[in-house]
Coordinates of C-alpha atoms and ligand atoms in Angstrom, one line a residue:
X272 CA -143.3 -128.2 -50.1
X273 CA -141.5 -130.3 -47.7
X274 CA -139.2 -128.5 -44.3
X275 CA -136.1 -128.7 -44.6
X276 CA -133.5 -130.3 -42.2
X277 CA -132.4 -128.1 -39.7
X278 CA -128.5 -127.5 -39.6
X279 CA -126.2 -124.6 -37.8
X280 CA -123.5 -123.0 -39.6
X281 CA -120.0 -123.1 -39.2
X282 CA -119.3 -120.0 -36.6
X283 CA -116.9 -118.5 -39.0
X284 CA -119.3 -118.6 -42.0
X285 CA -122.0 -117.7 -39.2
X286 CA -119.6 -114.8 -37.6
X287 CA -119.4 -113.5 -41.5
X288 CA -123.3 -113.3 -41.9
X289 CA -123.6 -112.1 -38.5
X290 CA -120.9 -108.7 -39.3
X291 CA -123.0 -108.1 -43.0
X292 CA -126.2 -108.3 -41.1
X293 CA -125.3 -105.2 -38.7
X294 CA -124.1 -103.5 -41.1
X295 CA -127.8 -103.6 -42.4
X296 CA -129.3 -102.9 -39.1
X297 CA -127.1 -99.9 -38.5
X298 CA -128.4 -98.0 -41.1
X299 CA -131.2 -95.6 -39.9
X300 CA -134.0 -95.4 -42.7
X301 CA -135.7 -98.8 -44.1
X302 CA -134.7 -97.2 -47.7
X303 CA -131.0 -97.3 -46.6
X304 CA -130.8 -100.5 -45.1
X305 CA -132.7 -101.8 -48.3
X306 CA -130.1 -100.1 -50.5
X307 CA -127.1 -101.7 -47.8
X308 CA -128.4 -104.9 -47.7
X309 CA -128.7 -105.1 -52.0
X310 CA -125.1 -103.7 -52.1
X311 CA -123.5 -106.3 -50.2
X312 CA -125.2 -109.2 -51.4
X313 CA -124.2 -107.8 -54.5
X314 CA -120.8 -107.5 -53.4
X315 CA -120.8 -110.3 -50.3
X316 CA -118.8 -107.4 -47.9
X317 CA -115.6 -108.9 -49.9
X318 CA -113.5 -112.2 -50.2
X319 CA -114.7 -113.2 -46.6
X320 CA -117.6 -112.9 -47.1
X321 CA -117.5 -114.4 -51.0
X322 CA -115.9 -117.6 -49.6
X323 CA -118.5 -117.6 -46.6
X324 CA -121.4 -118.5 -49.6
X325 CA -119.8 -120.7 -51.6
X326 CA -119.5 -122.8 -48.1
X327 CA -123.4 -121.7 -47.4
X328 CA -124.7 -122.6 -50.7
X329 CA -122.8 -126.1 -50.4
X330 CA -125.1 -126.6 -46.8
X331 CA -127.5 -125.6 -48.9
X332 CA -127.3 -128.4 -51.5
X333 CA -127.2 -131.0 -48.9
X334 CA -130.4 -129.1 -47.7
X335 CA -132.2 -129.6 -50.4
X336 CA -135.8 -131.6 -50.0
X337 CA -134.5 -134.1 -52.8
X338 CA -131.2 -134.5 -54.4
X339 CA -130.3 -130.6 -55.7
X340 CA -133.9 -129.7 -56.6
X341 CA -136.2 -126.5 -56.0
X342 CA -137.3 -126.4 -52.4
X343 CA -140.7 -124.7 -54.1
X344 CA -142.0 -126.1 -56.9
X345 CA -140.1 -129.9 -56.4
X346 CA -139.4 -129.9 -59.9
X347 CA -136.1 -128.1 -61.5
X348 CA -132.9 -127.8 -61.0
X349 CA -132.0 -125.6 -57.5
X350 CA -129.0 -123.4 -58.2
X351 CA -130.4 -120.1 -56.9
X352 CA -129.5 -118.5 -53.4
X353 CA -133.3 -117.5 -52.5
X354 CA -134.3 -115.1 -49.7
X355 CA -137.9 -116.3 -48.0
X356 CA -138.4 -113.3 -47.1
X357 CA -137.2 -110.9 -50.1
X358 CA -134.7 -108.6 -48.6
X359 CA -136.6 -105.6 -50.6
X360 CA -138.7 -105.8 -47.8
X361 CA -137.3 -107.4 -44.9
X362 CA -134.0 -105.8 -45.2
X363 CA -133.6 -107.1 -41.2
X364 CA -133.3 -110.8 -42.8
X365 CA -130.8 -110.6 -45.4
X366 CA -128.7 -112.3 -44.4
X367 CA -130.4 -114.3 -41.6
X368 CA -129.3 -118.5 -42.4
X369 CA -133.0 -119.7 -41.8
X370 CA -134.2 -117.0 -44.6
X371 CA -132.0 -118.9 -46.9
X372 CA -132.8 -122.0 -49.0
X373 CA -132.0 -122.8 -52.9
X374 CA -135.1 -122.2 -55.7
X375 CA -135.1 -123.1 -59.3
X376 CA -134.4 -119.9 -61.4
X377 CA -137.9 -120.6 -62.2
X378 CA -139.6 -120.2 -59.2
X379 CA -137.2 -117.6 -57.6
X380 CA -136.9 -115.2 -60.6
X381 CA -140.0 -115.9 -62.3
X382 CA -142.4 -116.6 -59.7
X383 CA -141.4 -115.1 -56.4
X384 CA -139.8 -112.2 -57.9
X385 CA -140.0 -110.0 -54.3
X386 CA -143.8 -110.3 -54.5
X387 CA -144.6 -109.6 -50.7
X388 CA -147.7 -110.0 -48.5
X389 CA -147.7 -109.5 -45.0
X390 CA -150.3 -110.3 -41.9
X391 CA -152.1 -107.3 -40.4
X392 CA -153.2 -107.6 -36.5
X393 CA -156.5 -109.1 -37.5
X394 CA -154.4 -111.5 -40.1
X395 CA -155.8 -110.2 -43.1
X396 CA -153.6 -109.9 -46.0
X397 CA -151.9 -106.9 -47.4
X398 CA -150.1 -106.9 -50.4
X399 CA -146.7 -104.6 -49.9
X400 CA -146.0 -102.8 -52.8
X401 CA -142.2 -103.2 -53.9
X402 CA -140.2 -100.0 -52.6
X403 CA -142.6 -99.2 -49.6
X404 CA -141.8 -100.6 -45.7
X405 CA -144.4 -103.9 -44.8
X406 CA -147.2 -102.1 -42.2
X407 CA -145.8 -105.3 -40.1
X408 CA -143.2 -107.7 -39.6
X409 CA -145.3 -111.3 -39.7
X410 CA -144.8 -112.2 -43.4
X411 CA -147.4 -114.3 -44.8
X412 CA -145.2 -116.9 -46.0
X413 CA -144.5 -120.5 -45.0
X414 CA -140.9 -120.6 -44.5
X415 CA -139.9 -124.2 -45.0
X416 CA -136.7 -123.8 -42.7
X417 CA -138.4 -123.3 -40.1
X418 CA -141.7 -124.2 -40.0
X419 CA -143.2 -127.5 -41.1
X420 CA -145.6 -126.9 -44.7
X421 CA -146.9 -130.1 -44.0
X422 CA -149.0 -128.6 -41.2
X423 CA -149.9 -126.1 -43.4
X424 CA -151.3 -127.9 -46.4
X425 CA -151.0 -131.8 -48.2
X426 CA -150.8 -132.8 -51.9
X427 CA -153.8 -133.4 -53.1
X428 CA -153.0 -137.1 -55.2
X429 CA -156.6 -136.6 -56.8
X430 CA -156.4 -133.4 -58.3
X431 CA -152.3 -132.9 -57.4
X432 CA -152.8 -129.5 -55.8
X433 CA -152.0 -128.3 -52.5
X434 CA -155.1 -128.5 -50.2
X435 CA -154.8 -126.4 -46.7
X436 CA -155.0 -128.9 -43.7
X437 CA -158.4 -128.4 -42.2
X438 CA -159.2 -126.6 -38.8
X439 CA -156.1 -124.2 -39.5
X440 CA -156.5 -120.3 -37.4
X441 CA -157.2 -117.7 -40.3
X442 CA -153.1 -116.7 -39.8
X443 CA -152.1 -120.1 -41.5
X444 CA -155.1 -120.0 -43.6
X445 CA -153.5 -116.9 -45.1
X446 CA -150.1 -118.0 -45.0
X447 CA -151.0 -120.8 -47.0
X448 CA -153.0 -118.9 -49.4
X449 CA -150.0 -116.4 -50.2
X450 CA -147.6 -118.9 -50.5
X451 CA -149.5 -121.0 -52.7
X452 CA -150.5 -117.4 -54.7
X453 CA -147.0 -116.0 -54.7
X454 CA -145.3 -119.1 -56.0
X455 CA -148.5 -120.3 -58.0
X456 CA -147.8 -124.0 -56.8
X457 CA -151.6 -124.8 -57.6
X458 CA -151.7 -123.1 -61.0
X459 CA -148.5 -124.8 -63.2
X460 CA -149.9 -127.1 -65.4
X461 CA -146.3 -128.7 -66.0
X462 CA -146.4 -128.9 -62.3
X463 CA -149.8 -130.8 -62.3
X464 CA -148.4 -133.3 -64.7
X465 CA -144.9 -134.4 -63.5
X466 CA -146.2 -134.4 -59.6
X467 CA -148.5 -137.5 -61.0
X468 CA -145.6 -139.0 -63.2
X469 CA -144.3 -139.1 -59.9
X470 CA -146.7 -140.9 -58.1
X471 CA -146.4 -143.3 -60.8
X472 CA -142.7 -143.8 -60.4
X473 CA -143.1 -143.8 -56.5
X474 CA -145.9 -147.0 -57.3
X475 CA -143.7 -148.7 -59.9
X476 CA -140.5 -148.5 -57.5
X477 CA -142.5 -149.9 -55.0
X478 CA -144.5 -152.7 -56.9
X479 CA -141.1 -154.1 -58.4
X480 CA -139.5 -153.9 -55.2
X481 CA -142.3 -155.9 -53.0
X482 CA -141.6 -158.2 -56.0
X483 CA -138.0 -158.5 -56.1
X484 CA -138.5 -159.7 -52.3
X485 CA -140.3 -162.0 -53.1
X486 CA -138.1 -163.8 -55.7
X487 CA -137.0 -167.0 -54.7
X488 CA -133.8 -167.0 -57.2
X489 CA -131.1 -165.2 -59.1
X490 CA -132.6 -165.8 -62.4
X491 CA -136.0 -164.2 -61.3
X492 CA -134.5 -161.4 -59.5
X493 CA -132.1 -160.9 -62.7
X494 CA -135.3 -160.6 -64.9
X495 CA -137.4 -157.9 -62.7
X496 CA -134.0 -156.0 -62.2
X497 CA -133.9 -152.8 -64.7
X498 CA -130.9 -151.7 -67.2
X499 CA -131.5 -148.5 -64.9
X500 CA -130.8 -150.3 -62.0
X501 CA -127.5 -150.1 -60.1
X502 CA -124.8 -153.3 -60.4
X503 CA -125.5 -156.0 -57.9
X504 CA -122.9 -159.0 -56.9
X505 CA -125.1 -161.8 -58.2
X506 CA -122.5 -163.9 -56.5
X507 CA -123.6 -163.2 -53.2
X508 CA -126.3 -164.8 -51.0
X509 CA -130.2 -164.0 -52.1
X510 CA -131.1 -162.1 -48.9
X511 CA -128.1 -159.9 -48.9
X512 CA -128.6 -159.1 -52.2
X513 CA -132.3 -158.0 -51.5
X514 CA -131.5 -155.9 -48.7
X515 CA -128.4 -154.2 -51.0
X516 CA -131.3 -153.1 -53.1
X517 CA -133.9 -152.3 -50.9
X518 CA -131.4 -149.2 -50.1
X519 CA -130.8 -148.5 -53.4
X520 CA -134.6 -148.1 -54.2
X521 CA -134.9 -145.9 -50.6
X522 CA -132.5 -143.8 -52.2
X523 CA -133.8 -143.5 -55.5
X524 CA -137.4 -142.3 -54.3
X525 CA -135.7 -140.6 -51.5
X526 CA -133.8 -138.4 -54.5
X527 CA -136.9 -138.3 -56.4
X528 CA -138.9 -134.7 -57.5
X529 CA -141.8 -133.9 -56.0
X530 CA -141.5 -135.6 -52.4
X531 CA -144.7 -134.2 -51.7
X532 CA -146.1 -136.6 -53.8
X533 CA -144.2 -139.0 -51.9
X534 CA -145.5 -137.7 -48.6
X535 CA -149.3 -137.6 -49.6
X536 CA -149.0 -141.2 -50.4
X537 CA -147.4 -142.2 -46.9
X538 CA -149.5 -140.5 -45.0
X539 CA -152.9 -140.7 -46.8
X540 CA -152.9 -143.2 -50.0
X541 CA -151.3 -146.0 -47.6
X542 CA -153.9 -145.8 -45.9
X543 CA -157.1 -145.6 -48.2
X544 CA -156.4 -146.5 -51.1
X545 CA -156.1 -150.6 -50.7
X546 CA -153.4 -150.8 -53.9
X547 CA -151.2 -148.5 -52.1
X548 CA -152.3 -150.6 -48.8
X549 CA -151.5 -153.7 -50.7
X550 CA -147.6 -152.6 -51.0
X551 CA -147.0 -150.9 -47.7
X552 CA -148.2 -153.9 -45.7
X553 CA -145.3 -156.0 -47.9
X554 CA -142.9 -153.1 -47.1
X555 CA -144.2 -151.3 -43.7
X556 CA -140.9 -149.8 -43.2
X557 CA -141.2 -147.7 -46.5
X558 CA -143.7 -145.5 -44.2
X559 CA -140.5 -144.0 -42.8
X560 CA -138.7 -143.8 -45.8
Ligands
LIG825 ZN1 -138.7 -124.2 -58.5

């Protein structure tokens, strides 16, 4: 899991959430405001509110960690609305913008479901059992608008699991271990196989890119240059033709699944595994990339 970028609503679409959400909060019993807060997501409070989602989920899609995939598991298609915190429970958030991001059907219907675990004041976990209030408001759940998972837990690029970032306080211990539980990011076996097909496209893009800069004409650049990869004027100068596709392969891995994978290898392979070393001292700028 990668955070998201941070970006403000429109005040009209953020006026629209703003209205449903009291209507929520004005109901009196946690049952009711459950019930409210299902019954107009359901309905979206009407046409405002209908045409304030279709703009939401569109800030959504730019949102996304890569190029309209799952914000959770990396891997499918994200065309789900998802609440971080289910509404079920934490009818207060409904229709809050930073509990919002886009999920696979996958991981939001399948996976997450409105599977809840909250903190207690000694930041033990308790599991909330669906139709009953949370005992407390600090879900124990990374919410990736909002809080950085990176500081949480790192890609493992031995074993492709999640490990937690040593030294953590037992609160983001447990946050990580729901998440992780909840969403069963450690336990997908199709999971643990594409996230290392993607560290071998992220070391194949690489590898042929430190070697197309390194060509010292057309007709070698023309034979390293994939069917897959984007037109090029030939016609132009060399160098202006190298930098025209150093962008296009930072976009490609910048579009790519699993940028966790992508992230591991920036901030730990570069630097300890001398292959990896090998191509980001040909291409330093790729750290940022
Ligand atoms: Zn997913």
């Amino acid at each position: 899991m990668i955070q998201l970028a941070s970006n403000d609503l429109d005040k009209d679409v953020q006026q629209e959430l703003d209205n449903l959400q009291f209507k929520v909060d004005n109901e009196l019993t946690f049952a009711k405001k459950v019930e409210k807060a299902q019954s107009l997501w359901n309905s979206k409070g009407g046409v405002k509110g209908k045409q304030a989602f279709e703009k939401i989920t569109t800030r959504l899609y730019g949102l996304c960690v890569s190029e309209g995939i799952c914000n959770y598991c990396e891997q499918s298609e994200a065309n789900d609305v998802e609440h971080i915190y289910p509404k079920s429970f934490f009818p207060d958030k409904a229709f809050q913008w930073e509990n919002y991001l886009l999920a696979c059907k996958q991981c939001n219907s399948g996976y997450k479901l409105d599977k809840c675990h909250v903190l207690d004041a000694d930041n033990e976990l308790i599991v909330v059992n669906r139709g009953t209030e949370p005992l407390s408001k600090i879900g124990a759940f990374i919410n990736p608008r909002t809080e950085n998972p990176n500081e949480f837990m790192i890609l493992n690029l031995m074993t492709f699991k999640f490990d937690t970032i040593p030294g953590l306080s037992k609160r983001d211990i447990n946050k990580v271990k729901s998440t992780l539980e909840i969403l069963e990011l450690n336990k997908r076996d199709p999971l643990l196989v594409t996230r290392k097909s993607a560290a071998r496209y992220y070391y194949e893009m690489l590898e042929r890119l430190v070697r197309i800069l390194e060509v010292l004409t057309i007709e070698e650049l023309q034979n390293l240059l994939t069917p897959c990869d984007d037109r090029f004027d030939l016609t132009q100068p060399l160098e202006s033709i190298k930098d025209e596709i150093k962008i296009s392969y930072k976009k490609s891995i910048g579009n790519h699944q699993h940028p966790s994978v992508w992230y591991s290898i920036k901030m730990i392979e570069s630097k300890v595994n001398t292959k990896w070393k090998k191509l980001f001292d040909k291409i330093p700028e790729a750290l940022t990339w």
